[in-house]
PDB file of C-alpha atoms and ligand atoms in Angstrom:
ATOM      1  CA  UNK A 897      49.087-194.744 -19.206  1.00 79.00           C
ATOM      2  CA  UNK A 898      47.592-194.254 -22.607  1.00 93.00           C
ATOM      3  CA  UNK A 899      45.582-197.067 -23.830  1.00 98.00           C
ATOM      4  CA  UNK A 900      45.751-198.601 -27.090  1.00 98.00           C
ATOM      5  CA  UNK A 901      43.736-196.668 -29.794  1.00 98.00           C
ATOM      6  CA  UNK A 902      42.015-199.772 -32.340  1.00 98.00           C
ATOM      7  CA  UNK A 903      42.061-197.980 -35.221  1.00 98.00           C
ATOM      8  CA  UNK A 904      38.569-199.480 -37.193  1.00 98.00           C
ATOM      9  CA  UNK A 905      39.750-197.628 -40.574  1.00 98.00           C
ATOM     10  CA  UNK A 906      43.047-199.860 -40.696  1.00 98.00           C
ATOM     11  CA  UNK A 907      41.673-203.300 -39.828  1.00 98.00           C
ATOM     12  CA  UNK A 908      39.142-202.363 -42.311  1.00 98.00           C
ATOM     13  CA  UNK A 909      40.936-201.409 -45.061  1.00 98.00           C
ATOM     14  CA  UNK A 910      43.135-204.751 -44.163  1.00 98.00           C
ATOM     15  CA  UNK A 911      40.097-206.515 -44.508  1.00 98.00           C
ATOM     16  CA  UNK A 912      38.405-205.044 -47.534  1.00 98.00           C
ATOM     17  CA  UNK A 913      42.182-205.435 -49.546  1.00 98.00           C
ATOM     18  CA  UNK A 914      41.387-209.223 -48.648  1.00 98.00           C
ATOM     19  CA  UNK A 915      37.986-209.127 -49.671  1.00 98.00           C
ATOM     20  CA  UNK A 916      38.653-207.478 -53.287  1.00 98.00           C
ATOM     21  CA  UNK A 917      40.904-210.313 -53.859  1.00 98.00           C
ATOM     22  CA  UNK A 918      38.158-212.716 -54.005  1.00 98.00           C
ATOM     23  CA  UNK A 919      35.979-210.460 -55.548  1.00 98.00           C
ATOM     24  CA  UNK A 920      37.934-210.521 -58.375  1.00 98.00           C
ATOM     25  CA  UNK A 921      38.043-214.154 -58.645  1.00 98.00           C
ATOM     26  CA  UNK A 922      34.662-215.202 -58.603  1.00 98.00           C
ATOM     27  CA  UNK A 923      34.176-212.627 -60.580  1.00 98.00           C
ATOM     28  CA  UNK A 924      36.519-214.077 -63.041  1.00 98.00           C
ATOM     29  CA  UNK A 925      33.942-217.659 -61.928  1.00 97.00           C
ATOM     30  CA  UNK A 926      31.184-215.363 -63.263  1.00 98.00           C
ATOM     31  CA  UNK A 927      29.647-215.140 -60.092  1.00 98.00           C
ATOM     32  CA  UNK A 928      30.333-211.262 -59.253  1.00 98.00           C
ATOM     33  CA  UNK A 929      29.303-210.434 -55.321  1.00 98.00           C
ATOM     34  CA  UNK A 930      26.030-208.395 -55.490  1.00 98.00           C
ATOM     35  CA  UNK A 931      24.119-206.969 -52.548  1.00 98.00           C
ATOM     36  CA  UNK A 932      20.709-205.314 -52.933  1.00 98.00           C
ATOM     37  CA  UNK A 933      20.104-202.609 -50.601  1.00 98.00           C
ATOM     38  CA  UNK A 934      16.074-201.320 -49.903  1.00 98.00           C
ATOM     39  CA  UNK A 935      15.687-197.977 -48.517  1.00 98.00           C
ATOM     40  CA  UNK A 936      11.913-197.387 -47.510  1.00 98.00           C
ATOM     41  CA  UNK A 937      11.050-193.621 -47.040  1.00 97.00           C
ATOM     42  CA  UNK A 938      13.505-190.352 -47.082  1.00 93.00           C
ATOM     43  CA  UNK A 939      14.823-190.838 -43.734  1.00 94.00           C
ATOM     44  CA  UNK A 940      18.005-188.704 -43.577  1.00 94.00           C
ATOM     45  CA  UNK A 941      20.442-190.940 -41.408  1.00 92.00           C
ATOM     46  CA  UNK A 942      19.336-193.980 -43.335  1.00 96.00           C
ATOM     47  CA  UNK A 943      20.199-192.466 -46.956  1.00 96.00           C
ATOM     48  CA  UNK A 944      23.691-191.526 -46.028  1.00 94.00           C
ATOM     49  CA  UNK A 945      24.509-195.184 -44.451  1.00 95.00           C
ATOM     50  CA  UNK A 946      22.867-196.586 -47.737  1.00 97.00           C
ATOM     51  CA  UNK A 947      24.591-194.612 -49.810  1.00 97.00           C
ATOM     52  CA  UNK A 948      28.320-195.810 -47.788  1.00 96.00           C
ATOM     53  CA  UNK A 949      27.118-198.920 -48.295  1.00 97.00           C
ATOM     54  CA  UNK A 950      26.751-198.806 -51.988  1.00 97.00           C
ATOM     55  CA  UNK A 951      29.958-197.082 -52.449  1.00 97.00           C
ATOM     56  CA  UNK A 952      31.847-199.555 -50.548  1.00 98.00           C
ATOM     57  CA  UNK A 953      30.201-202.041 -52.590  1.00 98.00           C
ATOM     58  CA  UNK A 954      31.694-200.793 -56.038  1.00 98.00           C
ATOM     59  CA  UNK A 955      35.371-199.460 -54.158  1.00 98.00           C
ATOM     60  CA  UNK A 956      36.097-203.746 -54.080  1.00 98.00           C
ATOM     61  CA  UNK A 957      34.396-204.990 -57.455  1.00 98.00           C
ATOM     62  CA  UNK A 958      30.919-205.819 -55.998  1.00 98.00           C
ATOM     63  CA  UNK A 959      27.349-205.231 -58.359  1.00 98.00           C
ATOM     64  CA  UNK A 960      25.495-203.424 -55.854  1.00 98.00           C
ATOM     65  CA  UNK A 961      21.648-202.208 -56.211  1.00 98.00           C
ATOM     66  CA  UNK A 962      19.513-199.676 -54.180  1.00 98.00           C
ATOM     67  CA  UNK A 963      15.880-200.127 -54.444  1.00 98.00           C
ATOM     68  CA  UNK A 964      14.241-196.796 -53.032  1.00 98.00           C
ATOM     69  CA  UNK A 965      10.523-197.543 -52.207  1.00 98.00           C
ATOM     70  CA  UNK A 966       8.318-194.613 -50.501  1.00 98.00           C
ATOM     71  CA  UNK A 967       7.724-194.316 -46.662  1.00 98.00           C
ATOM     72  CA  UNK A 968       3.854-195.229 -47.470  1.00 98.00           C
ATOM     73  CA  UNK A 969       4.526-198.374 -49.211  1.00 98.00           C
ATOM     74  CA  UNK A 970       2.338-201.172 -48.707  1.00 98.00           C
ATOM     75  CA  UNK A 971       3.517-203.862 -46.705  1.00 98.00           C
ATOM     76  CA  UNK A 972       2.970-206.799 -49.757  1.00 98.00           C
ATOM     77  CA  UNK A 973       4.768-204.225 -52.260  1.00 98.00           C
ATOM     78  CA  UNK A 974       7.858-204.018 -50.191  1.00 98.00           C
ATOM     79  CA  UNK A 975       7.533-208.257 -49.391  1.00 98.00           C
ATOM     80  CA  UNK A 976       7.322-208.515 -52.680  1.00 98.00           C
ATOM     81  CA  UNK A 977      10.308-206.868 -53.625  1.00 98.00           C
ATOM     82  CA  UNK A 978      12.557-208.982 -51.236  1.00 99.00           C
ATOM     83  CA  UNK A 979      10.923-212.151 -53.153  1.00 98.00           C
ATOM     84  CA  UNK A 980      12.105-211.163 -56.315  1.00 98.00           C
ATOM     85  CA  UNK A 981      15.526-210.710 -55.065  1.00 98.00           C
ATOM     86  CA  UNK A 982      15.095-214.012 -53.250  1.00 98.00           C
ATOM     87  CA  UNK A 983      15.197-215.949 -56.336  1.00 98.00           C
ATOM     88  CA  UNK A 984      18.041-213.555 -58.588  1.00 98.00           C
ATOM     89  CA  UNK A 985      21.050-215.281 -59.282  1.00 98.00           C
ATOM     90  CA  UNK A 986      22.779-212.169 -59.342  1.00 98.00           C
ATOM     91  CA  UNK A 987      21.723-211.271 -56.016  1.00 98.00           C
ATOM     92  CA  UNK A 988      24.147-212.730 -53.448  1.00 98.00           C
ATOM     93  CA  UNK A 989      23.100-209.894 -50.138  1.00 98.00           C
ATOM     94  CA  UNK A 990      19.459-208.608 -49.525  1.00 98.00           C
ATOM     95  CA  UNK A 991      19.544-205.833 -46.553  1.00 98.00           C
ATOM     96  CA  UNK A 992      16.613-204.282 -45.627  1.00 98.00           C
ATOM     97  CA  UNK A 993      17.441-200.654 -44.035  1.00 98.00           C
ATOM     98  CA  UNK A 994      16.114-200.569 -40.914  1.00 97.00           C
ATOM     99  CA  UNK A 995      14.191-198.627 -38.626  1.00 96.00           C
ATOM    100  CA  UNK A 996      11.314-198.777 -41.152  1.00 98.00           C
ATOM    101  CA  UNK A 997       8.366-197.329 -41.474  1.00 98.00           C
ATOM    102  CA  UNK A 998       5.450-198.068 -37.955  1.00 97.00           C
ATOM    103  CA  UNK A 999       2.482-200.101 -40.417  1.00 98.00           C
ATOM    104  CA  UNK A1000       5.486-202.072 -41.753  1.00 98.00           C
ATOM    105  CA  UNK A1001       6.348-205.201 -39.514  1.00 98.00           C
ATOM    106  CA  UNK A1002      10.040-205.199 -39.231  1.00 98.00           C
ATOM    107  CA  UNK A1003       9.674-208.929 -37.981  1.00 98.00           C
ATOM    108  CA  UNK A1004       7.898-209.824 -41.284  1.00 98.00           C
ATOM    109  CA  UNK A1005      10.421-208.202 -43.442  1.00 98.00           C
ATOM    110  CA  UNK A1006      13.349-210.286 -42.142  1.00 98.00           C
ATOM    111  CA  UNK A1007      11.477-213.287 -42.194  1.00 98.00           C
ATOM    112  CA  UNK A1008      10.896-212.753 -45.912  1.00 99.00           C
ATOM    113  CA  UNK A1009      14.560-212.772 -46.591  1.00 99.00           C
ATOM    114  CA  UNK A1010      15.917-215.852 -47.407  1.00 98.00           C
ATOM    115  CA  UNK A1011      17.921-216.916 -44.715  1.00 98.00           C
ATOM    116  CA  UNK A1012      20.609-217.614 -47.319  1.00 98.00           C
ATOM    117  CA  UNK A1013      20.780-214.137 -48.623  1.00 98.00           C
ATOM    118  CA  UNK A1014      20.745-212.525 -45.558  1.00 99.00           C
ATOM    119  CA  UNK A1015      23.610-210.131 -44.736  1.00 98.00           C
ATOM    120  CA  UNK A1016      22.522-209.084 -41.656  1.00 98.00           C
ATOM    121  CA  UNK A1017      22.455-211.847 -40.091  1.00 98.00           C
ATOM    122  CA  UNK A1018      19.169-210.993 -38.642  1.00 98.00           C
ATOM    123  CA  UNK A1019      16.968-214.200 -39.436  1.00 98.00           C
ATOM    124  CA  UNK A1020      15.864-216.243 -36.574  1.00 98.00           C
ATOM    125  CA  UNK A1021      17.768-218.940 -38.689  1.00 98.00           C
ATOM    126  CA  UNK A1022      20.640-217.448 -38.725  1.00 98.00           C
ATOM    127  CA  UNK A1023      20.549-215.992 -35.118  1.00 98.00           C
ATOM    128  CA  UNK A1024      19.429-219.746 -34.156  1.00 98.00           C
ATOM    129  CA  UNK A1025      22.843-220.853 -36.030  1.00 98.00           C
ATOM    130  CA  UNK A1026      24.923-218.082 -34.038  1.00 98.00           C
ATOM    131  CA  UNK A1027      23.386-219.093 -31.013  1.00 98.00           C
ATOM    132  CA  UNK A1028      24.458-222.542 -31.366  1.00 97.00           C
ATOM    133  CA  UNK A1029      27.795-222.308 -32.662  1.00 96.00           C
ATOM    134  CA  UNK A1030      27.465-223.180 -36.832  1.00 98.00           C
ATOM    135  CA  UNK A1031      28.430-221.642 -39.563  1.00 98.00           C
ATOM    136  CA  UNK A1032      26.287-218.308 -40.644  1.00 98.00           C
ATOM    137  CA  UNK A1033      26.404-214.786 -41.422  1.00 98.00           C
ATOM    138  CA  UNK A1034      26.956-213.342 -38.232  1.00 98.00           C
ATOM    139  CA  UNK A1035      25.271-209.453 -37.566  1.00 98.00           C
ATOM    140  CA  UNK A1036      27.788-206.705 -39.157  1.00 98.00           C
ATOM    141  CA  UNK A1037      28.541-204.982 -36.309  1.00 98.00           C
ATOM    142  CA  UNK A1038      29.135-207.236 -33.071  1.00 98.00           C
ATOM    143  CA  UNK A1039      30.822-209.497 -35.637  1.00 98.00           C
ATOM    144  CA  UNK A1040      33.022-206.514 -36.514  1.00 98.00           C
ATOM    145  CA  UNK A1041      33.913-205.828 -32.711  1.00 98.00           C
ATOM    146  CA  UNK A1042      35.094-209.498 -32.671  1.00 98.00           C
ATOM    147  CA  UNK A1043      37.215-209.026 -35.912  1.00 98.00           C
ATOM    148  CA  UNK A1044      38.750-205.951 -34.186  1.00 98.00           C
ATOM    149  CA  UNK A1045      39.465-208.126 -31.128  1.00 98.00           C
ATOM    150  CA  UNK A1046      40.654-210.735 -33.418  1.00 98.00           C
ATOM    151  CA  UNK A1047      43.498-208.163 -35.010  1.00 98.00           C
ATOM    152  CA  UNK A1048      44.498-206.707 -32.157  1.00 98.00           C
ATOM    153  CA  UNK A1049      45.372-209.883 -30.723  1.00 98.00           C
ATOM    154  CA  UNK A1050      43.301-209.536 -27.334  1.00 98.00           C
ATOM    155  CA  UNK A1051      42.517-212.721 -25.617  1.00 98.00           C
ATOM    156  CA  UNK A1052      38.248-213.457 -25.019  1.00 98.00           C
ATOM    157  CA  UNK A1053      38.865-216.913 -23.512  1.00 98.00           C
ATOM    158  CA  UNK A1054      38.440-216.553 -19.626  1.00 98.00           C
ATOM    159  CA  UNK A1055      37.617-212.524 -19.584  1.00 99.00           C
ATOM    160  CA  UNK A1056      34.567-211.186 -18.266  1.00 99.00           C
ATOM    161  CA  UNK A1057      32.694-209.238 -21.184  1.00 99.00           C
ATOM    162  CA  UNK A1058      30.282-206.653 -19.639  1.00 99.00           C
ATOM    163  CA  UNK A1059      27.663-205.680 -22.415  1.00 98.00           C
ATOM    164  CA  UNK A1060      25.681-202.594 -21.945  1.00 98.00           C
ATOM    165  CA  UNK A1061      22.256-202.402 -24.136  1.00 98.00           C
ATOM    166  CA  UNK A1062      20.469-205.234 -25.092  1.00 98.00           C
ATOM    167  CA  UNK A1063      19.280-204.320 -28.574  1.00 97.00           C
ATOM    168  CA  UNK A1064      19.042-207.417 -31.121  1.00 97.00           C
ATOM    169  CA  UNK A1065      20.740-205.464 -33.843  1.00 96.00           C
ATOM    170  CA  UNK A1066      24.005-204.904 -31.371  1.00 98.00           C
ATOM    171  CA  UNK A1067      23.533-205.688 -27.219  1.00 98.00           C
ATOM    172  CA  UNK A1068      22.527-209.519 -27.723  1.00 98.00           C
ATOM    173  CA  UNK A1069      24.725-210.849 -30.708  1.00 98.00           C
ATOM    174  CA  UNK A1070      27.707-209.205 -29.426  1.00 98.00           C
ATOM    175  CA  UNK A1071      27.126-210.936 -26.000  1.00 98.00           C
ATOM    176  CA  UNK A1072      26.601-214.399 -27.693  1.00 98.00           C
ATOM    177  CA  UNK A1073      29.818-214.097 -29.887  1.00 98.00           C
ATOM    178  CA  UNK A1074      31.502-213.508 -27.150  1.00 98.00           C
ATOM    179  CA  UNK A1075      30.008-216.201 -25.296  1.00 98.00           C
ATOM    180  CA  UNK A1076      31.410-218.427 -28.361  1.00 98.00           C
ATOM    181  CA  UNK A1077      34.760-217.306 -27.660  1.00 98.00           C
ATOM    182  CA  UNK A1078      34.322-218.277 -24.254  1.00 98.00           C
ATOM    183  CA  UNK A1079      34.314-215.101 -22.611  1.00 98.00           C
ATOM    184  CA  UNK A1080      32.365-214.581 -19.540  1.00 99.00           C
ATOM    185  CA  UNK A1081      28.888-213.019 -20.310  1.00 99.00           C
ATOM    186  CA  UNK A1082      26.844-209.822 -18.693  1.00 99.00           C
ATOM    187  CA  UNK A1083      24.413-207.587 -20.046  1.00 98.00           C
ATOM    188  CA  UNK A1084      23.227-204.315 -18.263  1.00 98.00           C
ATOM    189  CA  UNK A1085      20.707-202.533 -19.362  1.00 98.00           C
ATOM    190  CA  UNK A1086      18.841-199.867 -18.682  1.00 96.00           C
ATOM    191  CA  UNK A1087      17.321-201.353 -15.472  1.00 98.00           C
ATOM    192  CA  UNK A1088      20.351-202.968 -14.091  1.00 98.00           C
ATOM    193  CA  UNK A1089      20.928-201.703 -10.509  1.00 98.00           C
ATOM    194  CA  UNK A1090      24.343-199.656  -9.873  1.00 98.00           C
ATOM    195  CA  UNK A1091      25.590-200.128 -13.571  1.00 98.00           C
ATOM    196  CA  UNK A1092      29.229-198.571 -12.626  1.00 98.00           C
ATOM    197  CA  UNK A1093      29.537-201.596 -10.007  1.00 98.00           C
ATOM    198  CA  UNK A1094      29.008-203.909 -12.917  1.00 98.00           C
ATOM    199  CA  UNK A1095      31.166-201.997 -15.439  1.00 98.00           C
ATOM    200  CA  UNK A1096      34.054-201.747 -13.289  1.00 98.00           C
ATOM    201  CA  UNK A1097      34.292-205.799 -13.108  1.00 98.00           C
ATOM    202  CA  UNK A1098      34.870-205.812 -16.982  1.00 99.00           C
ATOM    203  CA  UNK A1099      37.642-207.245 -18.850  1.00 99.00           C
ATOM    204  CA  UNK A1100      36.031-206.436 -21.839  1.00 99.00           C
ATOM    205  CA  UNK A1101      33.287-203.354 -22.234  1.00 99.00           C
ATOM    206  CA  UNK A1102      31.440-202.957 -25.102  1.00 99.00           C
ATOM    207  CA  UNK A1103      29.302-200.001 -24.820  1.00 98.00           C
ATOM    208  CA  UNK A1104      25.850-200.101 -27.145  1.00 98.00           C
ATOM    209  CA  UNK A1105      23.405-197.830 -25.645  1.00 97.00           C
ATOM    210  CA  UNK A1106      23.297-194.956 -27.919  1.00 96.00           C
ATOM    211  CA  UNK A1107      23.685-192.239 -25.070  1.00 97.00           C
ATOM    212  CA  UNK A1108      26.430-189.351 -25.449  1.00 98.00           C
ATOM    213  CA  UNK A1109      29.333-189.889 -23.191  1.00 98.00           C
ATOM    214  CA  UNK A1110      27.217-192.173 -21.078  1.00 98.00           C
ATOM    215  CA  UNK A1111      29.873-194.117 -19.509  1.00 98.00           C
ATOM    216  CA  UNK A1112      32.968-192.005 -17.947  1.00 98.00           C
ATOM    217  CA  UNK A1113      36.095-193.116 -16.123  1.00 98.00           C
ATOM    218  CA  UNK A1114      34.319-194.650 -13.064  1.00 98.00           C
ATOM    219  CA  UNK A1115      33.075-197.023 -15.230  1.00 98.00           C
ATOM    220  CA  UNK A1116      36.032-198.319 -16.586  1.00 98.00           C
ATOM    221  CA  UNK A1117      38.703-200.780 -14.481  1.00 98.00           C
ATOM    222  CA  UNK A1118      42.157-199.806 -14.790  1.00 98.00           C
ATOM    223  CA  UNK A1119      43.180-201.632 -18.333  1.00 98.00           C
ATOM    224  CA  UNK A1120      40.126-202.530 -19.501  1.00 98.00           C
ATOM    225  CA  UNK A1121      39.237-203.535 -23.415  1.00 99.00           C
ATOM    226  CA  UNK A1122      36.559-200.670 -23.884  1.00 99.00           C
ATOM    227  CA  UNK A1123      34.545-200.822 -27.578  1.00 99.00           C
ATOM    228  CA  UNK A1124      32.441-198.216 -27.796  1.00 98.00           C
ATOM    229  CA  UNK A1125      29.404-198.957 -30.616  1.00 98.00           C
ATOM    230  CA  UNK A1126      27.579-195.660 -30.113  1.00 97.00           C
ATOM    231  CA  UNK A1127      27.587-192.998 -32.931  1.00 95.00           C
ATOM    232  CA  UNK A1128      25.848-189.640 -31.521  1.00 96.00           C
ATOM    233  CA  UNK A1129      25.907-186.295 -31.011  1.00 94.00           C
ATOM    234  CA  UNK A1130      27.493-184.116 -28.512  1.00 94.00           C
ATOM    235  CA  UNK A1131      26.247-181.066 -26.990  1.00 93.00           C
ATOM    236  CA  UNK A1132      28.356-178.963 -30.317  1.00 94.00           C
ATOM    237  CA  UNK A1133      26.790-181.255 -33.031  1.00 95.00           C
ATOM    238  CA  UNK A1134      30.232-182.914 -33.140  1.00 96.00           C
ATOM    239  CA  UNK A1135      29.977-187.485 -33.726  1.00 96.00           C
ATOM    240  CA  UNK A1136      30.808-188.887 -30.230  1.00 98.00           C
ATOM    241  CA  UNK A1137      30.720-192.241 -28.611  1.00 98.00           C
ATOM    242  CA  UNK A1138      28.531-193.737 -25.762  1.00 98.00           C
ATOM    243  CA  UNK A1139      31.882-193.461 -23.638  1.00 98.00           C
ATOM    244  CA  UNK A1140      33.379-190.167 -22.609  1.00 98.00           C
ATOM    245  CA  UNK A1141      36.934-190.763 -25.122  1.00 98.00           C
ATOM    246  CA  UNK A1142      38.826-188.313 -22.884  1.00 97.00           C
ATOM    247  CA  UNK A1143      38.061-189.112 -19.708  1.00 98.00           C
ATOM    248  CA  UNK A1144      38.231-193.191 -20.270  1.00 98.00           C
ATOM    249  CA  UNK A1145      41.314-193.120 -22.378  1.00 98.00           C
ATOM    250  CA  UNK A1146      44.011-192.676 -19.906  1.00 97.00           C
ATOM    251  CA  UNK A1147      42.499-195.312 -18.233  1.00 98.00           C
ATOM    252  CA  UNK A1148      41.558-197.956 -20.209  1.00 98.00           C
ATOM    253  CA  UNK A1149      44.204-200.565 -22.098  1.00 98.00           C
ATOM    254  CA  UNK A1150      42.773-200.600 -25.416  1.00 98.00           C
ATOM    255  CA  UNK A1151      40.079-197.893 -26.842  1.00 98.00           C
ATOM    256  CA  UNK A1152      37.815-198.063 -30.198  1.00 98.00           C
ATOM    257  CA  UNK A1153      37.825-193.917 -30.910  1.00 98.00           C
ATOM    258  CA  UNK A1154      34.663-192.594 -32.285  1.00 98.00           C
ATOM    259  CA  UNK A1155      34.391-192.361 -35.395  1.00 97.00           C
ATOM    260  CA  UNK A1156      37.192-194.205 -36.859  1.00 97.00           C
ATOM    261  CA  UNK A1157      36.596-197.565 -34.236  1.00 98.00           C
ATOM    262  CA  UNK A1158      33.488-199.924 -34.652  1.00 98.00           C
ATOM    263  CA  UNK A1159      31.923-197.569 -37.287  1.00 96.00           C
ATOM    264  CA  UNK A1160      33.858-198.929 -40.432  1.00 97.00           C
ATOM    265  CA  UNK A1161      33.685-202.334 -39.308  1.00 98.00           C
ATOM    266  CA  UNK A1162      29.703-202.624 -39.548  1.00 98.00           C
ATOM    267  CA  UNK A1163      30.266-201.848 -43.526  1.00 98.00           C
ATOM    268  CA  UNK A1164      32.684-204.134 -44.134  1.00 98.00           C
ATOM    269  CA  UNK A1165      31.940-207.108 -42.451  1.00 98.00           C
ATOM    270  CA  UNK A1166      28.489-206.344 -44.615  1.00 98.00           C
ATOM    271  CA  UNK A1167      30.366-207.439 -47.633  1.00 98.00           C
ATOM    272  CA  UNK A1168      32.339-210.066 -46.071  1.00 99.00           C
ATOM    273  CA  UNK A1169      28.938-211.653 -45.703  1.00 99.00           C
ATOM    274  CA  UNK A1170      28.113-210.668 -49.344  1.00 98.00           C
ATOM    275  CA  UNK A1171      31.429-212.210 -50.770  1.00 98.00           C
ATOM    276  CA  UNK A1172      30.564-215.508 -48.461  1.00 98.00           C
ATOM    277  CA  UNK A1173      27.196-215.933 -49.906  1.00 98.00           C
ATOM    278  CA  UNK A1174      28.700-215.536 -53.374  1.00 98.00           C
ATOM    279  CA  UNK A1175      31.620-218.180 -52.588  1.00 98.00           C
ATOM    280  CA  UNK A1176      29.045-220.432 -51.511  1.00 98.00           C
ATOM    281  CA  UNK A1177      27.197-220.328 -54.481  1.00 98.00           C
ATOM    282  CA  UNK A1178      30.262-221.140 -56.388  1.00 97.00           C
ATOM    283  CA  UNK A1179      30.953-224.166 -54.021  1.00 97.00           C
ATOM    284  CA  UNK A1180      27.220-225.713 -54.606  1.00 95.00           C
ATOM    285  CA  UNK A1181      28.325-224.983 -58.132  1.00 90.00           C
ATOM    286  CA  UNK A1182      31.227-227.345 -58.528  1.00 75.00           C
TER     287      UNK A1182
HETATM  288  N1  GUN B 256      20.044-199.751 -39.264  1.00 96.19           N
HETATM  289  C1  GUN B 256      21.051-199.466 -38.407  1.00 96.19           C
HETATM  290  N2  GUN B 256      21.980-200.453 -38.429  1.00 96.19           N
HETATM  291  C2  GUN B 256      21.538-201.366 -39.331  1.00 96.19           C
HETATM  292  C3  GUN B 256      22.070-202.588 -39.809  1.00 96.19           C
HETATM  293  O1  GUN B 256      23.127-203.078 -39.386  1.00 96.19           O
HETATM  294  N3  GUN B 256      21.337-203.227 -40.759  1.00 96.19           N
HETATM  295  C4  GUN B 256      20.154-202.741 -41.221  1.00 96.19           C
HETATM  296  N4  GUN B 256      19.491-203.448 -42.138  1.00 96.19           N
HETATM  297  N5  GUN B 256      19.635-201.602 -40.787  1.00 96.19           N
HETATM  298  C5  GUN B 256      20.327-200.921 -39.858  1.00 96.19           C
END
């Protein structure tokens, strides 16, 4: 049987008619949503998501801001920059575009952020908050794969989540929300022994490894939820997933394609975030 394509663009757009709604009205509280975007250096991947970024910014009503700062920046110069948007009241989303470059410490750029501001949801406050259940912004992405479970009605509660790649941006904070739902944690990684004897026990498979086609039918049990967060290239140049789409889809229940699945997700649960700082502004207002 044909599993269940979770069409990302859809949920999206269902999501970002939502979000333009509310744009407009605390826009109409003066408090227009406005996310600052820094882009250190010319990298080439990094410009175009920055650039989608921005442009899904204005599509809903949102101020948005790139701040382009060279690849040999100095450290303070770029710290100082987040400060400044720190304390702008127009300023509701900071997001630092990531990797940057090595003589920049990635770990003392997010800490600069204030955790209030921050989009990404990649402050230790923040994570600290996700790990223990409050209220923050949660990381675009695995909160995006949790939206699309969400819409698509699939239970978490009870189901055994197998999480392959442990990266902090993705591997990690998907596991934990997850967790949250009370799903039934495991993360593989690249040392786990026999990874297919893992996969195979998932309920749930969210694949985060960034390796073409890495995981094939014999990965997949008969049914299973498969998200699939990679974005590469195959051997024609052509985007692919870290799960073989044609060889897993006949077998799985429910499939995230690539692109069209997670990929539109990240964005807009980026200005989700952005609209939530803004509303809570206006709620420390009144
Ligand atoms: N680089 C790749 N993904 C991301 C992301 O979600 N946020 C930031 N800041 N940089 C990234």
């Amino acid at each position: 049987m044909q599993a269940t394509i979770i069409d990302g663009k859809e949920i999206s757009n269902h999501i970002r008619a939502g979000l333009e709604q509310k744009v407009s009205k605390l826009t109409a509280e003066g408090i227009q949503p406005g996310l600052a975007v820094i882009l250190v250096g010319n990298n080439q991947a990094s410009r175009t998501y920055v650039t989608s970024k921005q442009k899904s910014c204005k599509a809903i009503g949102m101020h948005s801001e790139l701040i382009e700062l060279p690849e040999d920046v100095e450290e303070h110069v770029l710290l100082n920059e987040i400060e400044k948007l720190n304390n702008r009241d127009n300023i509701h989303g900071i997001l630092v575009q990531l990797p940057l470059p090595a003589h920049i410490s990635e770990t003392k750029v997010i800490e600069t952020i204030s955790p209030n501001k921050d989009v990404d949801g990649f402050h230790p406050v923040n994570i600290g908050k996700m790990m223990t259940g409050q209220d923050t912004f949660l990381p675009c992405t695995p909160f995006g794969v949790l939206e699309m479970l969400k819409y698509m009605d699939i239970p978490i509660a009870g189901k055994h989540a197998v999480i392959v790649g442990r990266s902090n941006i993705v591997g990690k904070p998907a596991g934990q929300l997850l967790l949250n739902e009370n799903a039934t944690v495991t993360y593989c990684h690249s040392k786990t022994a026999d990874l297919a004897s893992v996969t195979k026990t998932a309920d749930i498979l969210v694949a985060a490894v960034g390796r073409a086609k890495m995981l094939n039918a014999d990965y997949v049990k008969e049914g299973a939820v498969v998200i699939d967060v990679g974005m590469n290239r195959d051997e024609n140049g052509r985007l692919c997933g870290d799960v073989d789409y044609n060889d897993v889809v006949d077998k799985a229940g429910y499939i995230t394609p690539v692109p069209g699945g997670v990929g539109p997700m990240t964005i807009t649960m980026l200005l989700y975030n952005t609209v939530k700082s803004a509303q809570k502004v206006l709620a420390n207002r009144k």
